[in-house]
Short mmCIF file of C-alpha atoms in Angstrom, two decimals:
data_model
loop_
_atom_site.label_atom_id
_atom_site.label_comp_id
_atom_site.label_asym_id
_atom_site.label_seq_id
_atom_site.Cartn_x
_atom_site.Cartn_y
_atom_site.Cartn_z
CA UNK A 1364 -51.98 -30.53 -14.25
CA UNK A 1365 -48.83 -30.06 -15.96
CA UNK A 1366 -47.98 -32.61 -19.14
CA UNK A 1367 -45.73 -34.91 -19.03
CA UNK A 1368 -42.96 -32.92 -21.05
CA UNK A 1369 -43.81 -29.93 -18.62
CA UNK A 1370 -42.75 -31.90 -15.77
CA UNK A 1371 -39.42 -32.95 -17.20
CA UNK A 1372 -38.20 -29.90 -17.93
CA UNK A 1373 -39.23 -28.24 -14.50
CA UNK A 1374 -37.38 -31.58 -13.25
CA UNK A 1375 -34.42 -30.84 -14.87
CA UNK A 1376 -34.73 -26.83 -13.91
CA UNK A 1377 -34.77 -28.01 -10.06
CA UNK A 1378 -31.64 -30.01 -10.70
CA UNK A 1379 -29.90 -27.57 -12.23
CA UNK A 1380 -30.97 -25.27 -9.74
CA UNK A 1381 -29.81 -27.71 -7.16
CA UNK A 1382 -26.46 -28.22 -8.43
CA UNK A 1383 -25.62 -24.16 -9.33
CA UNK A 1384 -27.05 -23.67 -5.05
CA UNK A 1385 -24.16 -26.52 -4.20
CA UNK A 1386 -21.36 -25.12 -6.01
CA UNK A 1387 -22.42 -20.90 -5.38
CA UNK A 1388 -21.85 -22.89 -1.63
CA UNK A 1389 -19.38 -21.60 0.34
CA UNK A 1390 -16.68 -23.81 2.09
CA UNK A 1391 -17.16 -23.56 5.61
CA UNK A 1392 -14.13 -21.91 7.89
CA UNK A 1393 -12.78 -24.20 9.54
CA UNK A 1394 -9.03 -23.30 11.35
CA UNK A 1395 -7.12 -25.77 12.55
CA UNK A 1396 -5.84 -25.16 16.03
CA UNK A 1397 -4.07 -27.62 18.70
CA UNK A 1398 -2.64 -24.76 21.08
CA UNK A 1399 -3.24 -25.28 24.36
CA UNK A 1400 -3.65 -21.70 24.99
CA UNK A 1401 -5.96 -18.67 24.41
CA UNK A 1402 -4.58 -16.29 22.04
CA UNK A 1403 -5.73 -12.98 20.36
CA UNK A 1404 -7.02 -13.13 16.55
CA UNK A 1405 -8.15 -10.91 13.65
CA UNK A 1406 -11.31 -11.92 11.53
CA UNK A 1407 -12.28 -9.31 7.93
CA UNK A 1408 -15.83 -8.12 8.22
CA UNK A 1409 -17.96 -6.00 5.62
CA UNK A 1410 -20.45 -4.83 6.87
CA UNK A 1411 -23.94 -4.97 4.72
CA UNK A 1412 -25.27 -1.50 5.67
CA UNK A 1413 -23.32 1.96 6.10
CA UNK A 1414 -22.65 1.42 10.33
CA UNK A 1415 -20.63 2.79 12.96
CA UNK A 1416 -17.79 1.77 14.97
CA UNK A 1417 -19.79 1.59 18.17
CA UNK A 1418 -22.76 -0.57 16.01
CA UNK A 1419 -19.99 -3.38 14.66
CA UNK A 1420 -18.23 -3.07 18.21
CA UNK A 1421 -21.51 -4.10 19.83
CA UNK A 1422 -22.04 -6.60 17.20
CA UNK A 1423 -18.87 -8.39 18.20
CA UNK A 1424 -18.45 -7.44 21.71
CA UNK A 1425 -15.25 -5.77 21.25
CA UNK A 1426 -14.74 -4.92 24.97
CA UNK A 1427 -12.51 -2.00 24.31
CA UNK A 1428 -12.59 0.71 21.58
CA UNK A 1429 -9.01 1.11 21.43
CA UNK A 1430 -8.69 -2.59 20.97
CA UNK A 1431 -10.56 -1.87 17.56
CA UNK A 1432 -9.01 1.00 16.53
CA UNK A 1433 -5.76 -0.86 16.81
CA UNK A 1434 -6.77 -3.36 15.17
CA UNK A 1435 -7.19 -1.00 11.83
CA UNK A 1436 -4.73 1.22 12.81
CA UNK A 1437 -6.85 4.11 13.15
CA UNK A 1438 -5.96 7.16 15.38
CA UNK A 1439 -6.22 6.48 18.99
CA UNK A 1440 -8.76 9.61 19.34
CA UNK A 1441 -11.42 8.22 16.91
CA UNK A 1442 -14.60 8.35 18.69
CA UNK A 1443 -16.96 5.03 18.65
CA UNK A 1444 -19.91 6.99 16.08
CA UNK A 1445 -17.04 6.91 13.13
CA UNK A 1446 -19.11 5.78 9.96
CA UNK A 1447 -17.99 2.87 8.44
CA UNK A 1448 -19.69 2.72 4.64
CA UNK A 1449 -21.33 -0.59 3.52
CA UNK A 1450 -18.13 -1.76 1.59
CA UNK A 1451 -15.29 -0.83 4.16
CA UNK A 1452 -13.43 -4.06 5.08
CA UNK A 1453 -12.37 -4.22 9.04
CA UNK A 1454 -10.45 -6.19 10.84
CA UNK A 1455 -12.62 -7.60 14.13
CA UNK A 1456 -10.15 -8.63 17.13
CA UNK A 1457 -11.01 -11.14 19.41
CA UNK A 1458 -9.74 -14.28 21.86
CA UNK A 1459 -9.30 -17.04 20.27
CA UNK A 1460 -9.55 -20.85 22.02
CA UNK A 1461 -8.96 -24.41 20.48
CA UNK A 1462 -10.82 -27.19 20.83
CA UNK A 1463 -10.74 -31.06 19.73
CA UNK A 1464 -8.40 -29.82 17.07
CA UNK A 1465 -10.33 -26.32 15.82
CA UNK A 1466 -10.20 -22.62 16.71
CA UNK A 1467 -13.23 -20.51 17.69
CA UNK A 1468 -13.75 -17.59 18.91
CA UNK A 1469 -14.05 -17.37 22.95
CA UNK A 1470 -17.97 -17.91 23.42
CA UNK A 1471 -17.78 -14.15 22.04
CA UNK A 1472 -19.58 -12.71 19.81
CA UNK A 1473 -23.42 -13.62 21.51
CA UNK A 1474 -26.27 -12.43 19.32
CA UNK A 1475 -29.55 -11.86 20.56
CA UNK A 1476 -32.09 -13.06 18.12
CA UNK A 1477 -34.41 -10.48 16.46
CA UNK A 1478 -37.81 -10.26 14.99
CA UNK A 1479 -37.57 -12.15 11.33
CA UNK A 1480 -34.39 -13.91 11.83
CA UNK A 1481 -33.56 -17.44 10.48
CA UNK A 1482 -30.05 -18.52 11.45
CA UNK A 1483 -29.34 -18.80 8.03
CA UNK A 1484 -30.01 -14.74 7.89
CA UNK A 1485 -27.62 -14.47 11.21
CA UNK A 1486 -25.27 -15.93 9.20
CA UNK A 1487 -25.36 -15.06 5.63
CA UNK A 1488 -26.43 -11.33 6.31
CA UNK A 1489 -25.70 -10.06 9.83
CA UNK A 1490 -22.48 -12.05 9.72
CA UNK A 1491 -21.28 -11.66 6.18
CA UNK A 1492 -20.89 -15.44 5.63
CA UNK A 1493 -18.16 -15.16 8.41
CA UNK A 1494 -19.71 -18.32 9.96
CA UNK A 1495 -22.67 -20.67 8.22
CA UNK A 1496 -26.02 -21.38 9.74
CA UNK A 1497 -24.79 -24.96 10.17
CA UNK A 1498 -21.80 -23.94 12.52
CA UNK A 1499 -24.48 -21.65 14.53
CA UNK A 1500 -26.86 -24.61 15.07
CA UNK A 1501 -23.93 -27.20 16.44
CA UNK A 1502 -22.70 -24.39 18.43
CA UNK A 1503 -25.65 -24.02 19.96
CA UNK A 1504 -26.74 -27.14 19.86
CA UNK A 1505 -29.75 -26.38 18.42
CA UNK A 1506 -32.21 -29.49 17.69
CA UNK A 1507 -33.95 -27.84 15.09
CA UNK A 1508 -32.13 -24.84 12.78
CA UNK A 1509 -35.61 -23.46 11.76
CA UNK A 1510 -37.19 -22.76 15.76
CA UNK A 1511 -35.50 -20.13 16.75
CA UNK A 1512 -37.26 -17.00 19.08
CA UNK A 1513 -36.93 -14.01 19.63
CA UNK A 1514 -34.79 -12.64 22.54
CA UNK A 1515 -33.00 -16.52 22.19
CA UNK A 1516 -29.10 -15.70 22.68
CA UNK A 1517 -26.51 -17.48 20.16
CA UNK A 1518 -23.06 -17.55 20.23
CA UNK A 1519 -21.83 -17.24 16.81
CA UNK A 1520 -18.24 -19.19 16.37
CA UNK A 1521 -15.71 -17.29 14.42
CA UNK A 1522 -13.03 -19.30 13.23
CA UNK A 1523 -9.33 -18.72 14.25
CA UNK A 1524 -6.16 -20.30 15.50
CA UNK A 1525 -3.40 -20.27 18.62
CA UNK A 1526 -1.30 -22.49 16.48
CA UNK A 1527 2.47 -21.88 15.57
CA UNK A 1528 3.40 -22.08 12.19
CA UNK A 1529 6.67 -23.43 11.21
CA UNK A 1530 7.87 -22.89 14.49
CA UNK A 1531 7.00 -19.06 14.88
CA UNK A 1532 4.24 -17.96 16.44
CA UNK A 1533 2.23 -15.56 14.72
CA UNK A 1534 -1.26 -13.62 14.59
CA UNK A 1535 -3.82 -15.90 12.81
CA UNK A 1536 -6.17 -13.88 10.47
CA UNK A 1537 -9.20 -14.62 8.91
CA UNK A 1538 -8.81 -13.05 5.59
CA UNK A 1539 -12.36 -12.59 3.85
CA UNK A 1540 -11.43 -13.57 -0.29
CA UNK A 1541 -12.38 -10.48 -2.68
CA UNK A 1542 -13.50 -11.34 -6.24
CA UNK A 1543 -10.83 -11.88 -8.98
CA UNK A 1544 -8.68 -12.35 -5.56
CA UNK A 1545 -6.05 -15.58 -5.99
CA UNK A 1546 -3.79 -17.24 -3.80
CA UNK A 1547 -0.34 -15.93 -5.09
CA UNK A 1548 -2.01 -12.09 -4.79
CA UNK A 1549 -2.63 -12.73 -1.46
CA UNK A 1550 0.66 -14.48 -0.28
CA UNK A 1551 2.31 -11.63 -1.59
CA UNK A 1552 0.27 -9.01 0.37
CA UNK A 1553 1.14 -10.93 3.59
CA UNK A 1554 4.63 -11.82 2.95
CA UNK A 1555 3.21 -15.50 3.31
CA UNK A 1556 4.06 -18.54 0.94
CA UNK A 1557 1.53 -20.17 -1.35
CA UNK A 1558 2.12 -23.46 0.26
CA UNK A 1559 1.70 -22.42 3.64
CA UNK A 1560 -1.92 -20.66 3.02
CA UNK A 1561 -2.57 -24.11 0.99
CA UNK A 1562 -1.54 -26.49 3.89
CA UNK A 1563 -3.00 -24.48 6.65
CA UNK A 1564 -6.30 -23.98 4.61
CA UNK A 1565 -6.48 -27.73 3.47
CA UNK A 1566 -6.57 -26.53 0.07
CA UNK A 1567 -5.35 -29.22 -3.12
CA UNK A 1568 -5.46 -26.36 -5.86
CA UNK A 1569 -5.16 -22.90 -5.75
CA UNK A 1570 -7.70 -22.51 -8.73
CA UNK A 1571 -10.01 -23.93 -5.83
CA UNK A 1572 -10.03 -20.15 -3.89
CA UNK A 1573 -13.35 -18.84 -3.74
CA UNK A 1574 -14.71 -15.16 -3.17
CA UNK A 1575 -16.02 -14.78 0.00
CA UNK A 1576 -14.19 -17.73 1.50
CA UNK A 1577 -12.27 -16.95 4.87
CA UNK A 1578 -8.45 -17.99 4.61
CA UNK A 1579 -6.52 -18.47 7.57
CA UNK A 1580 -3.45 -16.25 6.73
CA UNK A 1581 -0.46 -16.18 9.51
CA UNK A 1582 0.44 -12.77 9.66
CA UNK A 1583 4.27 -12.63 11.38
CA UNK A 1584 4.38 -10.96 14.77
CA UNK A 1585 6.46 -8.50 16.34
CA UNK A 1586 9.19 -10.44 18.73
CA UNK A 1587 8.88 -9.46 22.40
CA UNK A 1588 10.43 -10.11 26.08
CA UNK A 1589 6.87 -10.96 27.44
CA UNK A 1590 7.09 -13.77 30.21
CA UNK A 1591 5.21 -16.66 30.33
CA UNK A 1592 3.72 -16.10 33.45
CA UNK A 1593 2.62 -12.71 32.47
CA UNK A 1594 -1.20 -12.55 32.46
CA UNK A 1595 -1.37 -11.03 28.41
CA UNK A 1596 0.65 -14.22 27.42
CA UNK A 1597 1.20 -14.96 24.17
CA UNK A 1598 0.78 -10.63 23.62
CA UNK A 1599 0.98 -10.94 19.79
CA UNK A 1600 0.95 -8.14 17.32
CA UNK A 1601 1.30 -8.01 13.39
CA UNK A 1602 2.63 -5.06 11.15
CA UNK A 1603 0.90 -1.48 11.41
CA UNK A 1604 -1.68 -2.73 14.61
CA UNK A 1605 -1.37 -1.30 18.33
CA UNK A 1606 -2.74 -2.32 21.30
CA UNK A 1607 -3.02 -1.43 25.29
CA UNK A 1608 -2.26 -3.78 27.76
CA UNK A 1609 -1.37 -4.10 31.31
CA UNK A 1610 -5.17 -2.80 32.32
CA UNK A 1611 -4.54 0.17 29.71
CA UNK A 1612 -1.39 0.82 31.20
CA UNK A 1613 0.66 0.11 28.32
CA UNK A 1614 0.85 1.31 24.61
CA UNK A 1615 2.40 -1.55 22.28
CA UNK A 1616 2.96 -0.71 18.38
CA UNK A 1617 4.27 -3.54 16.00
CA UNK A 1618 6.15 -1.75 13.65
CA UNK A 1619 8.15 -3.47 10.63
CA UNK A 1620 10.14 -0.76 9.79
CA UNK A 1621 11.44 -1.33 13.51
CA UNK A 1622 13.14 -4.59 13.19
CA UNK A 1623 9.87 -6.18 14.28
CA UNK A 1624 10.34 -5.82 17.38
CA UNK A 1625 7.29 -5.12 20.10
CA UNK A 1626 7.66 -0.80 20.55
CA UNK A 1627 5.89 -0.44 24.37
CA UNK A 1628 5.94 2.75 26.29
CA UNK A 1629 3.14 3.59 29.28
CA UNK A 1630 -0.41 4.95 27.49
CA UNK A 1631 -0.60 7.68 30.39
CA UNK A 1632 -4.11 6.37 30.19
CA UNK A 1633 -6.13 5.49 33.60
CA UNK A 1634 -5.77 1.78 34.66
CA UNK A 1635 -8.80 0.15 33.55
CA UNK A 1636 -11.11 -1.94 36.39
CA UNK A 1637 -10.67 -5.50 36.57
CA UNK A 1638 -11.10 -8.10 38.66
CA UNK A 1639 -7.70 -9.22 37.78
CA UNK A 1640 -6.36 -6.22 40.33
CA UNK A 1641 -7.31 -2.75 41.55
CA UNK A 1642 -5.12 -0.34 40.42
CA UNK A 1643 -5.75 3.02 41.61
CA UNK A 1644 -3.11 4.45 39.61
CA UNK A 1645 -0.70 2.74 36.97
CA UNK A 1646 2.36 0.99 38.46
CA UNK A 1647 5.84 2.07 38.44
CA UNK A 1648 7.47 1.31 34.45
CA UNK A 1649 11.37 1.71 34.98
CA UNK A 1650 13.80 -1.10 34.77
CA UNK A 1651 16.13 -2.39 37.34
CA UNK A 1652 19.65 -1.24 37.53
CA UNK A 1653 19.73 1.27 34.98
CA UNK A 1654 18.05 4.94 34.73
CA UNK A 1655 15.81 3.65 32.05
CA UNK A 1656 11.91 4.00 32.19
CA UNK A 1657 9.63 1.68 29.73
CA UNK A 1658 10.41 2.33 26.27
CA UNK A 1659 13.49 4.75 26.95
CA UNK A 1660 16.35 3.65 24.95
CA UNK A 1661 20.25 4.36 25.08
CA UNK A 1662 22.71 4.31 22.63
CA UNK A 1663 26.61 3.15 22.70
CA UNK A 1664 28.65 2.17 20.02
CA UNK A 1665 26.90 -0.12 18.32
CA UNK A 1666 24.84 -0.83 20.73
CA UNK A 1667 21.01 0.32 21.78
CA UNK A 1668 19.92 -0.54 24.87
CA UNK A 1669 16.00 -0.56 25.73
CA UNK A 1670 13.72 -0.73 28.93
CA UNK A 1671 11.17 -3.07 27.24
CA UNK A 1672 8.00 -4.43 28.38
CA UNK A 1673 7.94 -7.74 29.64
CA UNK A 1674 4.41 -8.51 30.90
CA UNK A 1675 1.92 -8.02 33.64
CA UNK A 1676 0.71 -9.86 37.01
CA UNK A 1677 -2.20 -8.52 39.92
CA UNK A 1678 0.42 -6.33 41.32
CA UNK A 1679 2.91 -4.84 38.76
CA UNK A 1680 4.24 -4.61 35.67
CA UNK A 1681 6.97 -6.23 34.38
CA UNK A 1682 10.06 -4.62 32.10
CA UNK A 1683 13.45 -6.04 30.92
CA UNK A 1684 16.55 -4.53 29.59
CA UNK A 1685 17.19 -5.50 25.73
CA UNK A 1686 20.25 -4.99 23.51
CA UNK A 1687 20.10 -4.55 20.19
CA UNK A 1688 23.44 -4.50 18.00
CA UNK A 1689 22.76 -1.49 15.27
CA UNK A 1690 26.35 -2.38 13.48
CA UNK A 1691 26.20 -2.95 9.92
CA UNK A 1692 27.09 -7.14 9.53
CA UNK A 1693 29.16 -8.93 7.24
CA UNK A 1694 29.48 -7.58 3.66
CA UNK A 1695 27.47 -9.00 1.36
CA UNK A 1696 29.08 -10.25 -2.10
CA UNK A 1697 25.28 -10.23 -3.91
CA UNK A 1698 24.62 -13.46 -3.55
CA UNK A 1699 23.94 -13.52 0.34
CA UNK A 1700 27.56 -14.94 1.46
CA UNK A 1701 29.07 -13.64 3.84
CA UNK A 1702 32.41 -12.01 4.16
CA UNK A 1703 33.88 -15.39 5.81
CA UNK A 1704 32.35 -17.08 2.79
CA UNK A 1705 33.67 -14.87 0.47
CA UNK A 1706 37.09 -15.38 1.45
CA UNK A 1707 36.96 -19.53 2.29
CA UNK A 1708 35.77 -19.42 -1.77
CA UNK A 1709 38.80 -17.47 -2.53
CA UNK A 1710 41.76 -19.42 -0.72
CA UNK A 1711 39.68 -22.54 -2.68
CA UNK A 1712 40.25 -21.16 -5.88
CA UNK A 1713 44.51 -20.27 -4.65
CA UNK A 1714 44.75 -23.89 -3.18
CA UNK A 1715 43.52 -24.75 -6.77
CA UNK A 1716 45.50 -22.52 -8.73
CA UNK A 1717 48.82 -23.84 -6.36
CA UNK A 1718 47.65 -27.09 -7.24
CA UNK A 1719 47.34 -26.48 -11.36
CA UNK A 1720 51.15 -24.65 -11.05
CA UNK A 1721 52.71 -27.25 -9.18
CA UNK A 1722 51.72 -30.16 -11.35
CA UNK A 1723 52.58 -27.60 -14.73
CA UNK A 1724 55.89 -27.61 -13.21
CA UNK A 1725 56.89 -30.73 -12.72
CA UNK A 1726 55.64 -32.01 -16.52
CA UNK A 1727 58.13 -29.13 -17.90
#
């Protein structure tokens, strides 16, 4: 039996122990998300183990390959047995819902338990700490975290968000925290404030940010014509991703160096099966009263003139003509005024000077 010394310091090794196991904790993901509507979202994964494509793309239930690919802007030919090495960050897309005030994913990913699992495994390993053996087990509602079998499915509840931010919608991502990462480096990889990652992550310090942690980061979206009514509504895209739509019919790119505006042209791809409709072939992609087909543009003046893509429905496809003005706007004095600014601070300073002469003259 151990003296009595011997038990206080193994005491006080368990407490410390204790305490260092709290704080190495990570803070649960939590998004928060009030949207009535189902949206798409972007969630970091690393996988433990050298992989595939087609293994992670099972492991989610990424419907479609080329959803994935666009998602990391890879090449649209990359075949599904790419190898993806151990410490390769990718970028998992997936449909978002809220409810009672938080985003998760869409009862997607399920994960079919296997032989030596323990939820906190799921979720620590197979995961990457995406999720936490706690969220798993209210998900699920699972009465006790530790009985678990084999075969048993789970839906594992990746965090996201439909919600605008500060009035603009835009493409919630959960960004997985690198070591020696910090809030300022990442709001200036984004092109997102250091406030706004605070407030949306419920974050009081920035010193706070810890590695591994998943940050909800708005990433800005590419503007688009889509109607409301269209059945890919909201169709959101961020910088340097692409996407098919329209049952594979269409080809959208989100390019920043194109006025961030949605680029959509048809895929020539075969219309995928749905239930949603029965294409046999895709449907006609020109717009109404012009010569235009989707994605052709003209040019006049100053003006560019586009057949843009405007959403889907059971029977067609929807386009819209869109105008863009390409001439150069007011000049710019350096400090962001305009030319009409420029010259209202000039007939100030004349009115001034008129008023300094006229009262010079009359004291001579």
């Amino acid at each position: 039996m151990a003296s009595p010394p011997t038990r206080t310091i193994l005491f006080t090794l368990l407490v410390f122990s204790a305490i260092a196991t709290v704080s190495l904790a990570q803070t649960p993901p939590r998004f928060n998300c009030s949207s009535t509507s189902k949206c798409h979202s972007l969630i970091d994964y690393i996988p433990p183990n050298a992989t595939t494509i087609a293994a992670v793309q099972k492991l989610f239930q990424v419907k479609h390959l080329l959803s994935f690919l666009g998602a990391n802007n890879l090449p649209a030919n990359t075949l599904s047995n790419f190898s993806l090495p151990a410490s390769r960050k990718i970028k998992i897309p997936f449909n978002c819902k809220c409810n009672n005030g938080t985003g998760l994913s869409d009862k997607r990913p399920i994960y079919t338990v296997q032989s030596g699992d323990s939820l906190d495994k799921i979720a620590e390993s197979t995961f990457a700490r995406l999720v936490t053996f706690l969220q798993i087990q209210i998900a699920n509602k699972l009465p006790d975290p530790n009985k678990i079998d084999v075969g048993q499915e789970l839906w594992i509840p990746l965090p996201c968000s439909c919600d605008e931010v500060d009035g603009n919608r835009v493409v919630h991502y959960g960004h997985l925290v690198e070591s020696g990462s910090s809030i300022s480096a990442i709001g200036g990889r984004y092109n997102v404030s250091e406030e706004t990652i605070l407030r949306l992550n419920g974050i009081a310090d920035p010193k706070d940010l810890q590695a591994s942690q998943v940050l909800d980061i708005p990433l800005k979206a590419c503007s688009s014509m889509i109607r409301q009514d269209s059945l890919d509504f909201p169709f959101l895209l961020s910088n340097d991703t692409y996407d098919y739509t329209a049952n594979n019919c269409v080809l959208c790119q989100c390019d920043a160096a194109k006025n961030w505006i949605l680029d959509c042209k048809p895929s020539q791809l075969k219309p995928s099966s749905v239930k949603s409709s029965n294409w046999s072939s895709c449907p006609a992609m020109a717009c109404e009263g012009s010569n235009l087909l989707l994605g052709n543009s003209t040019a006049s003046d100053c003006n560019t003139t586009t057949c843009a893509y405007a959403g889907f429905s059971k029977q067609t496809i929807f386009t819209n003509i869109s105008t863009l003005n390409t001439c150069p706007g007011p000049e710019d004095n350096g400090n962001g005024a305009s030319r009409t600014a420029s010259q209202g601070l000039n007939l100030a300073y004349l009115v001034a000077f008129t008023h300094v002469l006229a009262f010079g003259l009359l004291l001579i």
